[in-house]
Coordinates of C-alpha atoms in Angstrom, one line a residue:
M25 CA 130.7 -136.1 45.1
I26 CA 132.3 -134.4 42.0
D27 CA 134.8 -137.6 41.4
T28 CA 131.5 -140.2 41.9
L29 CA 129.6 -137.9 39.3
Y30 CA 132.5 -138.2 36.7
E31 CA 132.9 -141.7 37.2
W32 CA 129.5 -142.5 36.7
I33 CA 129.3 -140.2 33.6
W34 CA 132.3 -142.2 31.8
W35 CA 131.3 -145.6 33.2
D36 CA 132.6 -148.1 30.3
R37 CA 129.1 -149.7 30.4
I38 CA 127.2 -146.6 29.4
W39 CA 129.3 -145.7 26.1
L40 CA 131.3 -148.9 25.2
P41 CA 130.1 -152.3 24.0
V42 CA 130.5 -155.1 26.6
N43 CA 133.9 -156.3 27.5
L44 CA 135.6 -153.2 26.4
T45 CA 136.8 -150.1 28.4
W46 CA 138.6 -146.9 27.9
A47 CA 142.0 -148.5 28.4
D48 CA 141.3 -150.4 25.1
L49 CA 140.9 -146.8 23.5
E50 CA 144.4 -145.6 24.7
D51 CA 147.2 -145.1 22.0
R52 CA 149.5 -147.9 21.5
D53 CA 151.6 -149.7 19.1
G54 CA 151.3 -146.8 16.5
H55 CA 147.3 -146.9 16.8
V56 CA 145.8 -143.2 17.7
Y57 CA 142.2 -142.8 19.0
A58 CA 140.3 -139.6 19.8
K59 CA 140.2 -138.5 23.0
A60 CA 137.7 -136.1 24.8
S61 CA 140.3 -133.9 25.6
D62 CA 140.6 -133.1 22.1
L63 CA 137.4 -131.2 22.0
Y64 CA 138.8 -128.5 24.1
V65 CA 140.3 -127.0 20.7
T66 CA 136.9 -126.3 19.2
L67 CA 136.2 -123.5 21.6
P68 CA 139.2 -121.4 20.2
Y69 CA 138.7 -122.5 16.6
A70 CA 135.0 -121.5 16.9
I71 CA 136.2 -118.0 17.8
A72 CA 138.7 -117.9 15.2
F73 CA 135.8 -118.7 12.8
L74 CA 133.9 -115.7 14.2
L75 CA 137.0 -113.5 13.1
V76 CA 137.6 -114.9 9.9
R77 CA 134.0 -114.6 9.3
Y78 CA 134.1 -110.8 10.3
L79 CA 136.9 -110.4 8.1
F80 CA 135.6 -112.3 5.1
E81 CA 132.0 -110.6 5.1
R82 CA 134.1 -107.4 5.0
L83 CA 136.8 -107.7 2.7
I84 CA 135.3 -110.2 0.2
A85 CA 131.4 -110.7 0.7
T86 CA 130.7 -106.9 0.9
P87 CA 132.7 -105.8 -2.7
L88 CA 131.0 -108.9 -4.1
A89 CA 127.8 -107.7 -3.1
T90 CA 128.6 -104.2 -4.4
S91 CA 129.6 -106.0 -7.9
V92 CA 126.3 -107.4 -8.3
G93 CA 124.3 -104.1 -7.5
I94 CA 123.6 -105.3 -4.0
R95 CA 124.4 -102.3 -1.4
E96 CA 123.0 -101.3 2.1
K97 CA 120.1 -99.0 1.9
A98 CA 119.2 -96.4 4.3
R99 CA 116.1 -97.3 6.0
L100 CA 113.3 -94.5 7.6
R101 CA 113.4 -94.4 11.6
V102 CA 110.2 -94.2 13.2
A103 CA 109.2 -91.5 15.2
D104 CA 110.7 -91.6 18.9
N105 CA 108.6 -92.8 21.4
P106 CA 110.1 -94.1 24.7
I107 CA 106.7 -95.8 25.9
L108 CA 106.1 -97.9 22.7
E109 CA 110.2 -98.7 22.4
L110 CA 110.4 -99.9 26.0
Y111 CA 107.4 -102.4 25.2
Y112 CA 108.7 -103.3 21.9
R113 CA 112.1 -104.4 23.2
S114 CA 111.1 -105.8 26.6
H115 CA 108.0 -107.6 25.8
S116 CA 106.7 -108.3 22.1
R117 CA 107.2 -107.0 18.6
T118 CA 103.6 -107.9 17.6
P119 CA 101.3 -106.8 20.5
G120 CA 97.6 -107.8 20.7
Q121 CA 94.6 -105.3 20.3
A122 CA 94.0 -105.1 23.9
V123 CA 97.5 -103.9 24.4
I124 CA 97.7 -101.7 21.5
D125 CA 94.7 -99.8 23.1
G126 CA 96.6 -99.7 26.4
L127 CA 99.7 -98.2 24.6
S128 CA 97.4 -95.8 23.1
K129 CA 96.3 -94.1 26.0
K130 CA 99.5 -94.1 27.9
S131 CA 101.4 -92.6 24.6
G132 CA 98.6 -90.0 23.7
W133 CA 98.8 -91.6 20.3
S134 CA 95.6 -92.8 18.5
V135 CA 95.3 -96.7 18.0
R136 CA 96.1 -96.4 14.2
Q137 CA 99.3 -94.4 14.9
V138 CA 100.5 -96.9 17.6
E139 CA 99.6 -99.8 15.0
R140 CA 101.2 -97.9 12.2
W141 CA 104.3 -97.3 14.6
F142 CA 104.8 -101.1 15.6
R143 CA 104.6 -102.2 11.7
K144 CA 107.2 -99.4 10.8
R145 CA 109.6 -100.6 13.9
R146 CA 109.4 -104.3 13.0
N147 CA 110.2 -103.3 9.2
Q148 CA 113.1 -101.3 10.6
D149 CA 114.9 -104.3 12.4
R150 CA 114.4 -106.7 9.7
P151 CA 117.7 -107.9 7.9
G152 CA 118.6 -106.1 4.5
V153 CA 119.7 -108.0 1.4
L154 CA 123.2 -107.1 1.9
K155 CA 123.4 -108.7 5.3
K156 CA 121.7 -112.0 3.9
F157 CA 124.2 -111.8 1.1
R158 CA 127.2 -111.9 3.2
E159 CA 126.0 -114.5 5.3
A160 CA 124.9 -116.5 2.8
S161 CA 128.3 -116.1 0.9
W162 CA 130.3 -117.1 4.1
R163 CA 128.0 -120.4 4.7
F164 CA 128.8 -121.3 0.8
V165 CA 132.6 -120.8 1.2
F166 CA 132.7 -123.1 4.3
Y167 CA 130.2 -125.6 2.9
L168 CA 132.0 -126.0 -0.3
L169 CA 135.4 -126.2 1.3
A170 CA 134.2 -128.6 3.5
L171 CA 132.3 -131.0 0.7
I172 CA 135.5 -130.9 -1.0
G173 CA 137.5 -131.8 2.0
G174 CA 135.1 -134.5 2.8
V175 CA 135.4 -136.2 -0.4
M176 CA 139.0 -136.2 -0.4
S177 CA 139.4 -137.6 2.9
L178 CA 137.0 -140.4 2.0
Y179 CA 137.1 -141.5 -1.4
D180 CA 139.5 -144.0 -0.9
K181 CA 138.3 -145.5 2.1
E182 CA 136.4 -148.8 2.1
W183 CA 133.6 -147.7 4.3
F184 CA 132.3 -145.1 1.8
Y185 CA 131.5 -147.9 -0.8
D186 CA 130.4 -150.6 1.9
T187 CA 128.8 -149.1 5.3
R188 CA 129.5 -152.7 6.8
E189 CA 133.2 -151.7 7.2
V190 CA 132.2 -148.9 9.3
W191 CA 132.2 -151.2 12.3
N192 CA 134.7 -153.3 11.1
R193 CA 137.3 -153.8 14.0
F194 CA 135.1 -151.3 16.3
P195 CA 135.9 -149.3 18.4
K196 CA 139.7 -150.3 17.9
Q197 CA 139.8 -148.1 14.8
T198 CA 142.6 -145.7 14.5
M199 CA 142.4 -142.3 13.9
L200 CA 143.3 -140.7 10.5
D201 CA 144.8 -137.1 10.4
S202 CA 142.2 -136.3 7.8
Q203 CA 139.2 -137.5 10.3
Y204 CA 140.8 -135.2 12.8
W205 CA 140.6 -132.1 11.1
Y206 CA 137.4 -132.8 9.3
Y207 CA 135.8 -133.2 12.9
M208 CA 137.4 -130.1 14.5
L209 CA 136.6 -127.7 11.5
E210 CA 133.0 -129.2 11.5
M211 CA 132.5 -128.4 15.2
S212 CA 134.3 -125.4 15.5
F213 CA 132.1 -123.7 12.4
Y214 CA 128.6 -125.0 14.3
G215 CA 130.1 -123.8 17.4
S216 CA 130.5 -120.4 15.7
L217 CA 127.0 -120.7 14.2
L218 CA 125.4 -121.0 17.8
F219 CA 127.4 -117.9 19.1
R220 CA 126.0 -116.1 16.1
V221 CA 122.6 -117.5 16.1
T222 CA 121.1 -114.1 17.7
F223 CA 122.8 -112.3 15.4
D224 CA 122.3 -113.8 12.2
V225 CA 119.2 -113.4 10.3
K226 CA 116.1 -114.7 12.3
R227 CA 113.5 -117.0 10.5
K228 CA 110.3 -118.7 11.8
D229 CA 112.1 -122.1 12.1
F230 CA 114.5 -120.7 14.7
K231 CA 114.0 -123.2 17.6
E232 CA 114.5 -125.5 14.9
Q233 CA 117.8 -124.3 14.3
I234 CA 118.7 -124.1 17.7
I235 CA 117.6 -127.9 18.1
H236 CA 119.7 -128.8 15.0
H237 CA 123.1 -127.0 16.4
L238 CA 122.6 -128.5 19.7
A239 CA 121.9 -131.9 18.0
T240 CA 124.8 -131.5 15.9
L241 CA 127.2 -130.7 18.3
T242 CA 126.0 -133.5 20.6
L243 CA 126.3 -136.1 17.8
L244 CA 129.7 -135.0 16.9
S245 CA 131.2 -134.7 20.5
F246 CA 129.8 -138.1 21.5
S247 CA 130.6 -140.0 18.1
W248 CA 134.1 -138.2 18.7
C249 CA 134.6 -139.8 22.3
V250 CA 133.5 -143.0 21.7
N251 CA 135.2 -143.4 18.2
Y252 CA 132.2 -143.3 15.8
I253 CA 134.3 -141.3 13.7
R254 CA 133.5 -143.3 10.2
I255 CA 129.9 -143.0 10.4
G256 CA 130.4 -139.4 11.6
T257 CA 132.4 -138.5 8.5
L258 CA 129.7 -139.9 6.5
V259 CA 127.0 -137.9 8.0
M260 CA 128.6 -134.8 7.6
L261 CA 129.5 -135.5 4.4
I262 CA 125.8 -136.4 2.9
H263 CA 124.5 -133.1 4.7
D264 CA 127.3 -130.5 3.2
A265 CA 126.4 -131.7 -0.1
S266 CA 122.9 -129.9 -0.4
D267 CA 123.8 -127.0 2.0
V268 CA 126.2 -125.5 -0.7
L269 CA 123.7 -125.7 -3.3
L270 CA 121.2 -123.9 -1.1
E271 CA 123.5 -121.2 0.0
S272 CA 124.3 -120.7 -3.9
A273 CA 120.7 -120.1 -4.8
K274 CA 120.4 -117.8 -2.1
L275 CA 123.1 -115.8 -3.4
F276 CA 122.0 -115.9 -6.7
N277 CA 118.5 -115.0 -5.2
Y278 CA 119.8 -111.9 -3.8
A279 CA 121.8 -111.1 -6.9
K280 CA 118.5 -111.2 -8.7
W281 CA 119.5 -113.9 -11.4
E282 CA 116.4 -115.4 -11.1
R283 CA 116.9 -118.3 -13.8
T284 CA 120.0 -119.5 -12.2
C285 CA 118.4 -119.2 -8.6
N286 CA 115.5 -121.2 -9.8
S287 CA 117.7 -123.8 -11.4
L288 CA 119.8 -124.1 -8.4
F289 CA 116.9 -124.6 -6.1
V290 CA 115.1 -127.5 -7.9
V291 CA 118.7 -129.0 -8.1
F292 CA 119.1 -128.6 -4.2
A293 CA 115.6 -129.4 -3.5
I294 CA 116.4 -133.1 -5.4
V295 CA 119.7 -133.4 -3.9
F296 CA 118.1 -132.8 -0.5
M297 CA 115.3 -135.4 -0.6
V298 CA 117.7 -138.1 -1.8
T299 CA 120.5 -137.3 0.8
R300 CA 118.4 -136.4 4.1
L301 CA 115.1 -138.7 3.3
I302 CA 116.7 -141.5 1.4
I303 CA 120.5 -141.9 2.2
F304 CA 120.5 -140.6 5.7
P305 CA 117.6 -142.8 6.9
F306 CA 117.9 -146.1 4.6
W307 CA 121.5 -146.4 4.5
L308 CA 123.4 -144.4 7.3
I309 CA 120.6 -145.0 10.2
H310 CA 120.4 -148.4 8.8
C311 CA 123.9 -148.7 9.0
T312 CA 124.1 -147.8 13.1
W313 CA 120.9 -149.2 13.9
V314 CA 121.3 -153.1 12.3
Y315 CA 125.2 -153.6 12.0
P316 CA 126.4 -152.9 15.5
T317 CA 123.9 -155.1 17.1
L318 CA 125.6 -158.3 14.6
Q319 CA 128.9 -157.8 16.7
Y320 CA 127.6 -156.5 20.4
P321 CA 124.6 -156.5 22.4
P322 CA 122.8 -153.1 22.3
F323 CA 124.1 -150.8 25.4
F324 CA 123.0 -147.4 26.1
G325 CA 125.8 -145.5 23.5
Y326 CA 124.0 -147.4 20.9
Y327 CA 120.7 -146.1 21.9
F328 CA 121.7 -142.8 22.4
F329 CA 123.4 -142.0 19.0
N330 CA 120.7 -143.5 16.9
V331 CA 117.7 -141.4 19.1
M332 CA 119.7 -138.6 18.0
L333 CA 120.2 -139.0 14.5
L334 CA 116.4 -139.7 14.9
V335 CA 115.9 -136.3 16.0
L336 CA 118.0 -135.1 12.9
L337 CA 115.6 -137.1 10.5
F338 CA 112.5 -135.6 11.9
L339 CA 114.3 -131.8 11.6
H340 CA 114.7 -133.4 7.8
I341 CA 111.2 -134.5 7.3
F342 CA 110.0 -130.7 8.9
W343 CA 112.5 -128.9 6.3
A344 CA 111.4 -131.0 3.4
Y345 CA 107.8 -130.2 3.9
L346 CA 108.6 -126.5 3.7
I347 CA 110.7 -127.3 0.5
L348 CA 107.8 -129.2 -1.1
R349 CA 105.8 -126.4 -0.4
M350 CA 107.7 -123.7 -2.1
V351 CA 108.1 -126.3 -4.8
K352 CA 104.6 -126.5 -5.1
K353 CA 103.6 -122.9 -5.3
F354 CA 106.5 -122.5 -7.9
L355 CA 105.0 -125.2 -9.8
F356 CA 101.6 -123.4 -9.7
G357 CA 102.7 -119.9 -10.2
K358 CA 102.2 -118.6 -6.8
M359 CA 105.5 -118.4 -5.1
T360 CA 106.0 -115.2 -3.3
R361 CA 108.4 -116.1 -0.4
D362 CA 110.2 -118.6 1.5
E363 CA 108.0 -120.4 3.8
R364 CA 110.7 -120.2 6.5
S365 CA 111.0 -116.5 6.4
D366 CA 109.2 -113.8 8.3
E367 CA 107.3 -111.1 6.4
E368 CA 109.9 -108.9 4.8
D369 CA 110.4 -105.6 3.0
D370 CA 111.7 -105.7 -0.4
G371 CA 115.3 -104.7 0.9
E372 CA 114.8 -101.1 0.1
G373 CA 114.1 -99.9 3.3
S374 CA 110.5 -98.7 2.7
S375 CA 108.6 -99.1 5.8
L376 CA 105.4 -98.1 3.4
T377 CA 105.8 -101.4 1.7
E378 CA 105.5 -103.4 4.5
E379 CA 102.6 -101.4 6.0
E380 CA 100.8 -101.6 2.6
K381 CA 101.4 -105.3 3.0
E382 CA 100.2 -105.8 6.3
E383 CA 97.0 -103.7 5.4
G384 CA 96.3 -106.1 2.7
R385 CA 97.0 -103.5 -0.2
Y386 CA 99.6 -105.5 -1.4
R387 CA 98.5 -107.5 -4.3
Y388 CA 100.1 -110.4 -6.1
G389 CA 99.3 -111.8 -9.6
N390 CA 100.7 -115.4 -10.7
G391 CA 104.1 -115.0 -8.9
S392 CA 104.8 -111.4 -9.8
G393 CA 104.0 -108.3 -8.0
V394 CA 101.4 -105.8 -9.2
G395 CA 102.7 -102.3 -9.0
T396 CA 105.7 -103.7 -6.8
K397 CA 109.2 -104.6 -7.5
E398 CA 108.4 -108.5 -6.9
G399 CA 108.5 -109.1 -10.8
N400 CA 112.2 -107.9 -10.7
N401 CA 113.1 -111.0 -8.9
G402 CA 110.8 -113.7 -9.8
C403 CA 109.0 -116.2 -7.6
F404 CA 111.9 -117.0 -5.3
R405 CA 112.5 -113.5 -4.4
H406 CA 112.6 -114.4 -0.4
L407 CA 114.5 -117.9 -0.9
S408 CA 115.8 -118.3 2.3
L409 CA 116.0 -121.8 3.7
S410 CA 118.2 -122.3 6.1
E411 CA 121.6 -122.5 6.5
N412 CA 121.8 -125.4 7.4
V413 CA 117.5 -126.2 5.5
C414 CA 119.4 -128.6 6.5
S415 CA 121.6 -123.8 8.3
S416 CA 121.4 -125.0 8.0
K417 CA 124.2 -127.1 7.5
T418 CA 121.5 -128.6 8.7
V419 CA 123.8 -131.2 8.7
Y420 CA 125.0 -133.5 11.4

């Protein structure tokens, strides 16, 4: 049964063009091809990334944050209440009014006290600026190195300038050492992000981030196995380009360098729109949708790959919508927070600020907080689009 299922999954007709078999992708005559077994190394590499990240955040990112005035602030803890704590952890962080009334009777507290407790408890769990800075620092360093490595591995390749060359002699295209490491490191990094997704800063597009990471890993794995490596490297490169700018803007935002942050965000928005909504669909998806059919009849793998690219495109459109909303608010002077972020405190650990904000006493005036610390950090105080907008890389 297992052998039959294995043979069906790896049936040549599913993944390869007509008249080609897996035997055609076996190493011979100095030609080396990617193999599915190569992907096993991404698991230990992903674990290694987690270790390197741990050391980087504590030995490099934390001292860097301290040098720009970012420190971990002590937060006020809520009063102990086992009944409310149990509900908070096992059911919901934002109970409805009927539930609050019930918890009020069980705990012996007034409804007002229960509401206040949940507000402060949520605020207690929100990530501080230091955690955000360390996370953005790690992503920035990786994306920058990946972008540099990608350019160095592709600048002298003919398919970098002419996408028709992507399919020249496909699938019998020998694998290069630069392509091997580019793929392994990118996949390992995304694997590490997936391992850490429940511990990293959680935002409103959490589900979209999960979909993105899974689609990315699926695309990379598939393109590796069936030798779609050339187009895969191009897709990774254009995603890395905007991710670097996003993470750098976030770093300057957390450091309260308002003008630099705003300038980088504008550049990021432009690069994102160009790479994700123009180059990606009209050059790369066009390349994978049109050119292969000039050489082979369409097959299942052809449709599967293009559908996964469309999933990424839809995520790009979703994130582009959020970016444009931010830009609109910025231009009209009403930007107060990132559209992807949950309501957050001001990084000072003050539950009172959160409480006042939810009660409607938190006022804004044309992008600056009135009677708050908002004005110290400008309109992009809560800039934190993914890790990827792309987390992140949002990337292929």
